[in-house]
């Protein structure tokens, strides 16, 4: 099964986002990945706004050494690619109008990506205002869509689908005060059929459950676990409870 097929298989899957600038030593990663494995995390996403090629490649190699969890690149720039990953989210930042993040970085790495034997997933990347300036908004020099302007977010997602993108990724940004509104996910689900990834500002199991209930396929947790690694224990309990409920209902 491809990573895209896995994304599409069910709602409420969990991805752990690792930023190589913040978590990159062998000791840090081995400990974190052991806990992620016990928690039955579905994916490891790797990327950051200002990560060097050296930091990125080192982190990818260590993750593959310590973990068998599917590894997906969530790139912040054209130098964040690696043949060791299982898949690459080929992101188009379509909520903004900066040509570098619409096509520039893609051209810069196109030939190298083509030669890599990894799954490439064309992805609509849509920034939603999470209540503070985030690294991705600052680095990309783009303005997030206001959270209350649901129709703009929905139409942006529809446009991405019509352009051939296979996944829609809504992001409030690392450390956001507010997460992506649930009504945005619901609105997109009503209009188009595609896997939805959501991240940024998600801090509680209750939020995870709500996103699962409205049809988010993959829920990305990053900053919360950077600050509180024991949140993985809460996720482990949540996943276990969800699996038990599924068994009872089957």
PDB file of N, CA, C and O in Angstrom, residues 169-240:
ATOM      1  N   UNK A 169      -3.439  19.926   2.829  1.00  0.00           N
ATOM      2  CA  UNK A 169      -2.796  20.058   4.136  1.00  0.00           C
ATOM      3  C   UNK A 169      -3.101  21.460   4.675  1.00  0.00           C
ATOM      4  O   UNK A 169      -2.615  22.453   4.144  1.00  0.00           O
ATOM      5  N   UNK A 170      -3.903  21.529   5.743  1.00  0.00           N
ATOM      6  CA  UNK A 170      -4.189  22.788   6.424  1.00  0.00           C
ATOM      7  C   UNK A 170      -3.258  22.921   7.621  1.00  0.00           C
ATOM      8  O   UNK A 170      -3.172  22.014   8.450  1.00  0.00           O
ATOM      9  N   UNK A 171      -2.585  24.068   7.736  1.00  0.00           N
ATOM     10  CA  UNK A 171      -1.604  24.245   8.799  1.00  0.00           C
ATOM     11  C   UNK A 171      -1.760  25.617   9.442  1.00  0.00           C
ATOM     12  O   UNK A 171      -1.730  26.647   8.754  1.00  0.00           O
ATOM     13  N   UNK A 172      -1.919  25.614  10.772  1.00  0.00           N
ATOM     14  CA  UNK A 172      -1.939  26.877  11.522  1.00  0.00           C
ATOM     15  C   UNK A 172      -0.531  27.303  11.923  1.00  0.00           C
ATOM     16  O   UNK A 172      -0.345  28.401  12.441  1.00  0.00           O
ATOM     17  N   UNK A 173       0.453  26.417  11.683  1.00  0.00           N
ATOM     18  CA  UNK A 173       1.843  26.741  11.978  1.00  0.00           C
ATOM     19  C   UNK A 173       2.288  26.238  13.338  1.00  0.00           C
ATOM     20  O   UNK A 173       1.496  26.081  14.268  1.00  0.00           O
ATOM     21  N   UNK A 174       3.590  25.987  13.435  1.00  0.00           N
ATOM     22  CA  UNK A 174       4.163  25.479  14.681  1.00  0.00           C
ATOM     23  C   UNK A 174       3.967  26.459  15.822  1.00  0.00           C
ATOM     24  O   UNK A 174       4.266  27.652  15.699  1.00  0.00           O
ATOM     25  N   UNK A 175       3.453  25.956  16.933  1.00  0.00           N
ATOM     26  CA  UNK A 175       3.255  26.800  18.109  1.00  0.00           C
ATOM     27  C   UNK A 175       2.087  27.757  18.007  1.00  0.00           C
ATOM     28  O   UNK A 175       1.981  28.716  18.794  1.00  0.00           O
ATOM     29  N   UNK A 176       1.177  27.509  17.070  1.00  0.00           N
ATOM     30  CA  UNK A 176       0.008  28.389  16.907  1.00  0.00           C
ATOM     31  C   UNK A 176      -0.820  28.422  18.185  1.00  0.00           C
ATOM     32  O   UNK A 176      -0.915  27.433  18.915  1.00  0.00           O
ATOM     33  N   UNK A 177      -1.423  29.558  18.449  1.00  0.00           N
ATOM     34  CA  UNK A 177      -2.308  29.686  19.610  1.00  0.00           C
ATOM     35  C   UNK A 177      -3.616  28.938  19.357  1.00  0.00           C
ATOM     36  O   UNK A 177      -4.141  28.244  20.229  1.00  0.00           O
ATOM     37  N   UNK A 178      -4.135  29.074  18.142  1.00  0.00           N
ATOM     38  CA  UNK A 178      -5.385  28.425  17.758  1.00  0.00           C
ATOM     39  C   UNK A 178      -5.132  27.441  16.619  1.00  0.00           C
ATOM     40  O   UNK A 178      -4.305  27.700  15.738  1.00  0.00           O
ATOM     41  N   UNK A 179      -5.854  26.352  16.619  1.00  0.00           N
ATOM     42  CA  UNK A 179      -5.712  25.363  15.553  1.00  0.00           C
ATOM     43  C   UNK A 179      -6.701  25.673  14.422  1.00  0.00           C
ATOM     44  O   UNK A 179      -7.526  26.579  14.529  1.00  0.00           O
ATOM     45  N   UNK A 180      -6.615  24.916  13.345  1.00  0.00           N
ATOM     46  CA  UNK A 180      -7.470  25.123  12.173  1.00  0.00           C
ATOM     47  C   UNK A 180      -8.934  24.880  12.553  1.00  0.00           C
ATOM     48  O   UNK A 180      -9.255  23.872  13.194  1.00  0.00           O
ATOM     49  N   UNK A 181      -9.852  25.789  12.189  1.00  0.00           N
ATOM     50  CA  UNK A 181     -11.269  25.607  12.545  1.00  0.00           C
ATOM     51  C   UNK A 181     -11.846  24.307  11.990  1.00  0.00           C
ATOM     52  O   UNK A 181     -11.596  23.946  10.838  1.00  0.00           O
ATOM     53  N   UNK A 182     -12.636  23.636  12.806  1.00  0.00           N
ATOM     54  CA  UNK A 182     -13.256  22.375  12.385  1.00  0.00           C
ATOM     55  C   UNK A 182     -14.162  22.583  11.179  1.00  0.00           C
ATOM     56  O   UNK A 182     -14.263  21.719  10.302  1.00  0.00           O
ATOM     57  N   UNK A 183     -14.824  23.746  11.119  1.00  0.00           N
ATOM     58  CA  UNK A 183     -15.763  23.992  10.018  1.00  0.00           C
ATOM     59  C   UNK A 183     -15.047  24.066   8.676  1.00  0.00           C
ATOM     60  O   UNK A 183     -15.665  23.818   7.625  1.00  0.00           O
ATOM     61  N   UNK A 184     -13.759  24.394   8.692  1.00  0.00           N
ATOM     62  CA  UNK A 184     -12.991  24.391   7.444  1.00  0.00           C
ATOM     63  C   UNK A 184     -12.839  22.974   6.918  1.00  0.00           C
ATOM     64  O   UNK A 184     -13.011  22.718   5.721  1.00  0.00           O
ATOM     65  N   UNK A 185     -12.515  22.034   7.804  1.00  0.00           N
ATOM     66  CA  UNK A 185     -12.376  20.627   7.399  1.00  0.00           C
ATOM     67  C   UNK A 185     -13.719  20.097   6.900  1.00  0.00           C
ATOM     68  O   UNK A 185     -13.798  19.453   5.845  1.00  0.00           O
ATOM     69  N   UNK A 186     -14.771  20.383   7.648  1.00  0.00           N
ATOM     70  CA  UNK A 186     -16.111  19.937   7.250  1.00  0.00           C
ATOM     71  C   UNK A 186     -16.500  20.500   5.884  1.00  0.00           C
ATOM     72  O   UNK A 186     -17.053  19.785   5.041  1.00  0.00           O
ATOM     73  N   UNK A 187     -16.208  21.770   5.667  1.00  0.00           N
ATOM     74  CA  UNK A 187     -16.572  22.410   4.419  1.00  0.00           C
ATOM     75  C   UNK A 187     -15.873  21.800   3.217  1.00  0.00           C
ATOM     76  O   UNK A 187     -16.484  21.614   2.156  1.00  0.00           O
ATOM     77  N   UNK A 188     -14.612  21.461   3.389  1.00  0.00           N
ATOM     78  CA  UNK A 188     -13.863  20.834   2.289  1.00  0.00           C
ATOM     79  C   UNK A 188     -14.391  19.437   2.019  1.00  0.00           C
ATOM     80  O   UNK A 188     -14.565  19.029   0.865  1.00  0.00           O
ATOM     81  N   UNK A 189     -14.674  18.683   3.078  1.00  0.00           N
ATOM     82  CA  UNK A 189     -15.192  17.328   2.923  1.00  0.00           C
ATOM     83  C   UNK A 189     -16.516  17.307   2.161  1.00  0.00           C
ATOM     84  O   UNK A 189     -16.823  16.353   1.444  1.00  0.00           O
ATOM     85  N   UNK A 190     -17.298  18.356   2.329  1.00  0.00           N
ATOM     86  CA  UNK A 190     -18.587  18.437   1.637  1.00  0.00           C
ATOM     87  C   UNK A 190     -18.429  18.706   0.136  1.00  0.00           C
ATOM     88  O   UNK A 190     -19.300  18.371  -0.658  1.00  0.00           O
ATOM     89  N   UNK A 191     -17.294  19.313  -0.241  1.00  0.00           N
ATOM     90  CA  UNK A 191     -17.113  19.755  -1.623  1.00  0.00           C
ATOM     91  C   UNK A 191     -16.259  18.810  -2.469  1.00  0.00           C
ATOM     92  O   UNK A 191     -16.543  18.617  -3.663  1.00  0.00           O
ATOM     93  N   UNK A 192     -15.193  18.275  -1.895  1.00  0.00           N
ATOM     94  CA  UNK A 192     -14.262  17.462  -2.675  1.00  0.00           C
ATOM     95  C   UNK A 192     -13.855  16.212  -1.891  1.00  0.00           C
ATOM     96  O   UNK A 192     -13.978  16.161  -0.667  1.00  0.00           O
ATOM     97  N   UNK A 193     -13.377  15.233  -2.622  1.00  0.00           N
ATOM     98  CA  UNK A 193     -12.903  13.994  -2.014  1.00  0.00           C
ATOM     99  C   UNK A 193     -11.381  13.930  -2.121  1.00  0.00           C
ATOM    100  O   UNK A 193     -10.831  13.830  -3.222  1.00  0.00           O
ATOM    101  N   UNK A 194     -10.722  14.046  -0.983  1.00  0.00           N
ATOM    102  CA  UNK A 194      -9.266  13.907  -0.939  1.00  0.00           C
ATOM    103  C   UNK A 194      -8.858  13.773   0.522  1.00  0.00           C
ATOM    104  O   UNK A 194      -9.562  14.254   1.411  1.00  0.00           O
ATOM    105  N   UNK A 195      -7.724  13.110   0.787  1.00  0.00           N
ATOM    106  CA  UNK A 195      -7.247  13.051   2.173  1.00  0.00           C
ATOM    107  C   UNK A 195      -6.919  14.447   2.689  1.00  0.00           C
ATOM    108  O   UNK A 195      -6.374  15.276   1.947  1.00  0.00           O
ATOM    109  N   UNK A 196      -7.255  14.686   3.942  1.00  0.00           N
ATOM    110  CA  UNK A 196      -6.958  15.971   4.573  1.00  0.00           C
ATOM    111  C   UNK A 196      -5.982  15.756   5.726  1.00  0.00           C
ATOM    112  O   UNK A 196      -6.188  14.903   6.588  1.00  0.00           O
ATOM    113  N   UNK A 197      -4.913  16.550   5.697  1.00  0.00           N
ATOM    114  CA  UNK A 197      -3.946  16.592   6.796  1.00  0.00           C
ATOM    115  C   UNK A 197      -4.142  17.922   7.511  1.00  0.00           C
ATOM    116  O   UNK A 197      -4.354  18.957   6.858  1.00  0.00           O
ATOM    117  N   UNK A 198      -4.087  17.907   8.832  1.00  0.00           N
ATOM    118  CA  UNK A 198      -4.246  19.148   9.586  1.00  0.00           C
ATOM    119  C   UNK A 198      -3.197  19.207  10.693  1.00  0.00           C
ATOM    120  O   UNK A 198      -2.899  18.200  11.350  1.00  0.00           O
ATOM    121  N   UNK A 199      -2.614  20.382  10.888  1.00  0.00           N
ATOM    122  CA  UNK A 199      -1.601  20.535  11.927  1.00  0.00           C
ATOM    123  C   UNK A 199      -1.539  21.968  12.426  1.00  0.00           C
ATOM    124  O   UNK A 199      -2.177  22.876  11.880  1.00  0.00           O
ATOM    125  N   UNK A 200      -0.759  22.162  13.472  1.00  0.00           N
ATOM    126  CA  UNK A 200      -0.556  23.490  14.034  1.00  0.00           C
ATOM    127  C   UNK A 200      -1.468  23.796  15.201  1.00  0.00           C
ATOM    128  O   UNK A 200      -2.687  23.839  15.034  1.00  0.00           O
ATOM    129  N   UNK A 201      -0.904  23.954  16.388  1.00  0.00           N
ATOM    130  CA  UNK A 201      -1.679  24.384  17.548  1.00  0.00           C
ATOM    131  C   UNK A 201      -2.542  23.320  18.189  1.00  0.00           C
ATOM    132  O   UNK A 201      -3.378  23.636  19.030  1.00  0.00           O
ATOM    133  N   UNK A 202      -2.350  22.065  17.814  1.00  0.00           N
ATOM    134  CA  UNK A 202      -3.164  20.984  18.392  1.00  0.00           C
ATOM    135  C   UNK A 202      -2.491  20.512  19.676  1.00  0.00           C
ATOM    136  O   UNK A 202      -1.365  20.023  19.653  1.00  0.00           O
ATOM    137  N   UNK A 203      -3.201  20.657  20.795  1.00  0.00           N
ATOM    138  CA  UNK A 203      -2.554  20.465  22.092  1.00  0.00           C
ATOM    139  C   UNK A 203      -3.234  19.432  22.987  1.00  0.00           C
ATOM    140  O   UNK A 203      -2.706  19.100  24.048  1.00  0.00           O
ATOM    141  N   UNK A 204      -4.415  18.947  22.598  1.00  0.00           N
ATOM    142  CA  UNK A 204      -5.164  18.059  23.492  1.00  0.00           C
ATOM    143  C   UNK A 204      -5.718  16.861  22.732  1.00  0.00           C
ATOM    144  O   UNK A 204      -5.918  16.911  21.514  1.00  0.00           O
ATOM    145  N   UNK A 205      -6.020  15.809  23.482  1.00  0.00           N
ATOM    146  CA  UNK A 205      -6.659  14.629  22.910  1.00  0.00           C
ATOM    147  C   UNK A 205      -8.066  14.979  22.430  1.00  0.00           C
ATOM    148  O   UNK A 205      -8.542  14.464  21.410  1.00  0.00           O
ATOM    149  N   UNK A 206      -8.719  15.890  23.131  1.00  0.00           N
ATOM    150  CA  UNK A 206     -10.070  16.304  22.733  1.00  0.00           C
ATOM    151  C   UNK A 206     -10.060  16.916  21.336  1.00  0.00           C
ATOM    152  O   UNK A 206     -10.965  16.649  20.526  1.00  0.00           O
ATOM    153  N   UNK A 207      -9.035  17.727  21.033  1.00  0.00           N
ATOM    154  CA  UNK A 207      -8.926  18.300  19.692  1.00  0.00           C
ATOM    155  C   UNK A 207      -8.692  17.206  18.656  1.00  0.00           C
ATOM    156  O   UNK A 207      -9.270  17.238  17.559  1.00  0.00           O
ATOM    157  N   UNK A 208      -7.838  16.258  18.976  1.00  0.00           N
ATOM    158  CA  UNK A 208      -7.573  15.141  18.069  1.00  0.00           C
ATOM    159  C   UNK A 208      -8.875  14.407  17.747  1.00  0.00           C
ATOM    160  O   UNK A 208      -9.167  14.103  16.590  1.00  0.00           O
ATOM    161  N   UNK A 209      -9.661  14.134  18.787  1.00  0.00           N
ATOM    162  CA  UNK A 209     -10.943  13.440  18.586  1.00  0.00           C
ATOM    163  C   UNK A 209     -11.878  14.250  17.692  1.00  0.00           C
ATOM    164  O   UNK A 209     -12.553  13.698  16.820  1.00  0.00           O
ATOM    165  N   UNK A 210     -11.927  15.555  17.895  1.00  0.00           N
ATOM    166  CA  UNK A 210     -12.810  16.404  17.102  1.00  0.00           C
ATOM    167  C   UNK A 210     -12.401  16.405  15.636  1.00  0.00           C
ATOM    168  O   UNK A 210     -13.248  16.339  14.737  1.00  0.00           O
ATOM    169  N   UNK A 211     -11.092  16.464  15.379  1.00  0.00           N
ATOM    170  CA  UNK A 211     -10.624  16.414  13.992  1.00  0.00           C
ATOM    171  C   UNK A 211     -10.943  15.071  13.351  1.00  0.00           C
ATOM    172  O   UNK A 211     -11.314  15.005  12.169  1.00  0.00           O
ATOM    173  N   UNK A 212     -10.796  14.007  14.109  1.00  0.00           N
ATOM    174  CA  UNK A 212     -11.152  12.686  13.588  1.00  0.00           C
ATOM    175  C   UNK A 212     -12.643  12.639  13.248  1.00  0.00           C
ATOM    176  O   UNK A 212     -13.038  12.127  12.192  1.00  0.00           O
ATOM    177  N   UNK A 213     -13.459  13.199  14.123  1.00  0.00           N
ATOM    178  CA  UNK A 213     -14.909  13.161  13.927  1.00  0.00           C
ATOM    179  C   UNK A 213     -15.357  13.934  12.683  1.00  0.00           C
ATOM    180  O   UNK A 213     -16.347  13.571  12.045  1.00  0.00           O
ATOM    181  N   UNK A 214     -14.632  15.017  12.323  1.00  0.00           N
ATOM    182  CA  UNK A 214     -15.033  15.803  11.150  1.00  0.00           C
ATOM    183  C   UNK A 214     -14.356  15.325   9.865  1.00  0.00           C
ATOM    184  O   UNK A 214     -14.583  15.894   8.792  1.00  0.00           O
ATOM    185  N   UNK A 215     -13.524  14.276   9.975  1.00  0.00           N
ATOM    186  CA  UNK A 215     -12.990  13.666   8.766  1.00  0.00           C
ATOM    187  C   UNK A 215     -11.566  14.007   8.393  1.00  0.00           C
ATOM    188  O   UNK A 215     -11.171  13.826   7.233  1.00  0.00           O
ATOM    189  N   UNK A 216     -10.766  14.485   9.356  1.00  0.00           N
ATOM    190  CA  UNK A 216      -9.342  14.690   9.069  1.00  0.00           C
ATOM    191  C   UNK A 216      -8.649  13.331   9.024  1.00  0.00           C
ATOM    192  O   UNK A 216      -8.761  12.539   9.960  1.00  0.00           O
ATOM    193  N   UNK A 217      -7.938  13.062   7.931  1.00  0.00           N
ATOM    194  CA  UNK A 217      -7.284  11.763   7.777  1.00  0.00           C
ATOM    195  C   UNK A 217      -6.024  11.646   8.618  1.00  0.00           C
ATOM    196  O   UNK A 217      -5.758  10.597   9.214  1.00  0.00           O
ATOM    197  N   UNK A 218      -5.224  12.725   8.636  1.00  0.00           N
ATOM    198  CA  UNK A 218      -3.968  12.716   9.390  1.00  0.00           C
ATOM    199  C   UNK A 218      -3.883  13.975  10.231  1.00  0.00           C
ATOM    200  O   UNK A 218      -4.083  15.094   9.727  1.00  0.00           O
ATOM    201  N   UNK A 219      -3.609  13.801  11.518  1.00  0.00           N
ATOM    202  CA  UNK A 219      -3.505  14.911  12.465  1.00  0.00           C
ATOM    203  C   UNK A 219      -2.049  15.003  12.911  1.00  0.00           C
ATOM    204  O   UNK A 219      -1.491  14.027  13.425  1.00  0.00           O
ATOM    205  N   UNK A 220      -1.439  16.151  12.685  1.00  0.00           N
ATOM    206  CA  UNK A 220      -0.002  16.317  12.916  1.00  0.00           C
ATOM    207  C   UNK A 220       0.245  17.005  14.253  1.00  0.00           C
ATOM    208  O   UNK A 220      -0.291  18.083  14.517  1.00  0.00           O
ATOM    209  N   UNK A 221       1.077  16.371  15.066  1.00  0.00           N
ATOM    210  CA  UNK A 221       1.437  16.917  16.381  1.00  0.00           C
ATOM    211  C   UNK A 221       2.944  17.148  16.396  1.00  0.00           C
ATOM    212  O   UNK A 221       3.722  16.222  16.133  1.00  0.00           O
ATOM    213  N   UNK A 222       3.359  18.368  16.708  1.00  0.00           N
ATOM    214  CA  UNK A 222       4.784  18.672  16.719  1.00  0.00           C
ATOM    215  C   UNK A 222       5.205  19.424  17.953  1.00  0.00           C
ATOM    216  O   UNK A 222       5.802  18.875  18.870  1.00  0.00           O
ATOM    217  N   UNK A 223       4.852  20.708  18.017  1.00  0.00           N
ATOM    218  CA  UNK A 223       5.292  21.574  19.099  1.00  0.00           C
ATOM    219  C   UNK A 223       4.865  21.065  20.467  1.00  0.00           C
ATOM    220  O   UNK A 223       5.619  21.170  21.443  1.00  0.00           O
ATOM    221  N   UNK A 224       3.658  20.498  20.563  1.00  0.00           N
ATOM    222  CA  UNK A 224       3.170  19.986  21.843  1.00  0.00           C
ATOM    223  C   UNK A 224       4.093  18.902  22.384  1.00  0.00           C
ATOM    224  O   UNK A 224       4.409  18.879  23.585  1.00  0.00           O
ATOM    225  N   UNK A 225       4.548  18.012  21.515  1.00  0.00           N
ATOM    226  CA  UNK A 225       5.416  16.918  21.970  1.00  0.00           C
ATOM    227  C   UNK A 225       6.840  17.412  22.218  1.00  0.00           C
ATOM    228  O   UNK A 225       7.532  16.890  23.103  1.00  0.00           O
ATOM    229  N   UNK A 226       7.275  18.434  21.489  1.00  0.00           N
ATOM    230  CA  UNK A 226       8.576  19.038  21.775  1.00  0.00           C
ATOM    231  C   UNK A 226       8.613  19.561  23.211  1.00  0.00           C
ATOM    232  O   UNK A 226       9.630  19.451  23.898  1.00  0.00           O
ATOM    233  N   UNK A 227       7.493  20.127  23.648  1.00  0.00           N
ATOM    234  CA  UNK A 227       7.417  20.720  24.985  1.00  0.00           C
ATOM    235  C   UNK A 227       6.984  19.731  26.066  1.00  0.00           C
ATOM    236  O   UNK A 227       7.229  19.963  27.256  1.00  0.00           O
ATOM    237  N   UNK A 228       6.332  18.647  25.656  1.00  0.00           N
ATOM    238  CA  UNK A 228       5.781  17.678  26.615  1.00  0.00           C
ATOM    239  C   UNK A 228       5.759  16.300  25.966  1.00  0.00           C
ATOM    240  O   UNK A 228       4.735  15.868  25.445  1.00  0.00           O
ATOM    241  N   UNK A 229       6.890  15.617  26.014  1.00  0.00           N
ATOM    242  CA  UNK A 229       7.001  14.329  25.319  1.00  0.00           C
ATOM    243  C   UNK A 229       6.035  13.297  25.892  1.00  0.00           C
ATOM    244  O   UNK A 229       5.626  12.353  25.203  1.00  0.00           O
ATOM    245  N   UNK A 230       5.628  13.484  27.137  1.00  0.00           N
ATOM    246  CA  UNK A 230       4.690  12.531  27.760  1.00  0.00           C
ATOM    247  C   UNK A 230       3.295  12.610  27.140  1.00  0.00           C
ATOM    248  O   UNK A 230       2.448  11.750  27.419  1.00  0.00           O
ATOM    249  N   UNK A 231       3.065  13.616  26.294  1.00  0.00           N
ATOM    250  CA  UNK A 231       1.790  13.667  25.563  1.00  0.00           C
ATOM    251  C   UNK A 231       1.640  12.425  24.676  1.00  0.00           C
ATOM    252  O   UNK A 231       0.513  12.023  24.346  1.00  0.00           O
ATOM    253  N   UNK A 232       2.762  11.809  24.327  1.00  0.00           N
ATOM    254  CA  UNK A 232       2.710  10.559  23.558  1.00  0.00           C
ATOM    255  C   UNK A 232       1.999   9.455  24.342  1.00  0.00           C
ATOM    256  O   UNK A 232       1.380   8.570  23.747  1.00  0.00           O
ATOM    257  N   UNK A 233       2.081   9.505  25.671  1.00  0.00           N
ATOM    258  CA  UNK A 233       1.371   8.518  26.493  1.00  0.00           C
ATOM    259  C   UNK A 233      -0.140   8.722  26.371  1.00  0.00           C
ATOM    260  O   UNK A 233      -0.902   7.752  26.322  1.00  0.00           O
ATOM    261  N   UNK A 234      -0.554   9.985  26.319  1.00  0.00           N
ATOM    262  CA  UNK A 234      -1.983  10.284  26.132  1.00  0.00           C
ATOM    263  C   UNK A 234      -2.453   9.812  24.752  1.00  0.00           C
ATOM    264  O   UNK A 234      -3.556   9.265  24.611  1.00  0.00           O
ATOM    265  N   UNK A 235      -1.602  10.018  23.752  1.00  0.00           N
ATOM    266  CA  UNK A 235      -1.933   9.561  22.397  1.00  0.00           C
ATOM    267  C   UNK A 235      -2.010   8.039  22.357  1.00  0.00           C
ATOM    268  O   UNK A 235      -2.905   7.465  21.735  1.00  0.00           O
ATOM    269  N   UNK A 236      -1.084   7.388  23.058  1.00  0.00           N
ATOM    270  CA  UNK A 236      -1.105   5.918  23.124  1.00  0.00           C
ATOM    271  C   UNK A 236      -2.427   5.413  23.696  1.00  0.00           C
ATOM    272  O   UNK A 236      -3.044   4.492  23.159  1.00  0.00           O
ATOM    273  N   UNK A 237      -2.875   6.046  24.770  1.00  0.00           N
ATOM    274  CA  UNK A 237      -4.144   5.656  25.391  1.00  0.00           C
ATOM    275  C   UNK A 237      -5.315   5.926  24.447  1.00  0.00           C
ATOM    276  O   UNK A 237      -6.228   5.099  24.317  1.00  0.00           O
ATOM    277  N   UNK A 238      -5.275   7.061  23.783  1.00  0.00           N
ATOM    278  CA  UNK A 238      -6.335   7.422  22.827  1.00  0.00           C
ATOM    279  C   UNK A 238      -6.415   6.405  21.694  1.00  0.00           C
ATOM    280  O   UNK A 238      -7.517   5.941  21.348  1.00  0.00           O
ATOM    281  N   UNK A 239      -5.283   6.041  21.123  1.00  0.00           N
ATOM    282  CA  UNK A 239      -5.260   5.083  20.010  1.00  0.00           C
ATOM    283  C   UNK A 239      -5.740   3.721  20.480  1.00  0.00           C
ATOM    284  O   UNK A 239      -6.524   3.049  19.801  1.00  0.00           O
ATOM    285  N   UNK A 240      -5.309   3.317  21.665  1.00  0.00           N
ATOM    286  CA  UNK A 240      -5.735   2.032  22.216  1.00  0.00           C
ATOM    287  C   UNK A 240      -7.245   1.994  22.426  1.00  0.00           C
ATOM    288  O   UNK A 240      -7.917   1.013  22.088  1.00  0.00           O
TER     289      UNK A 240
END
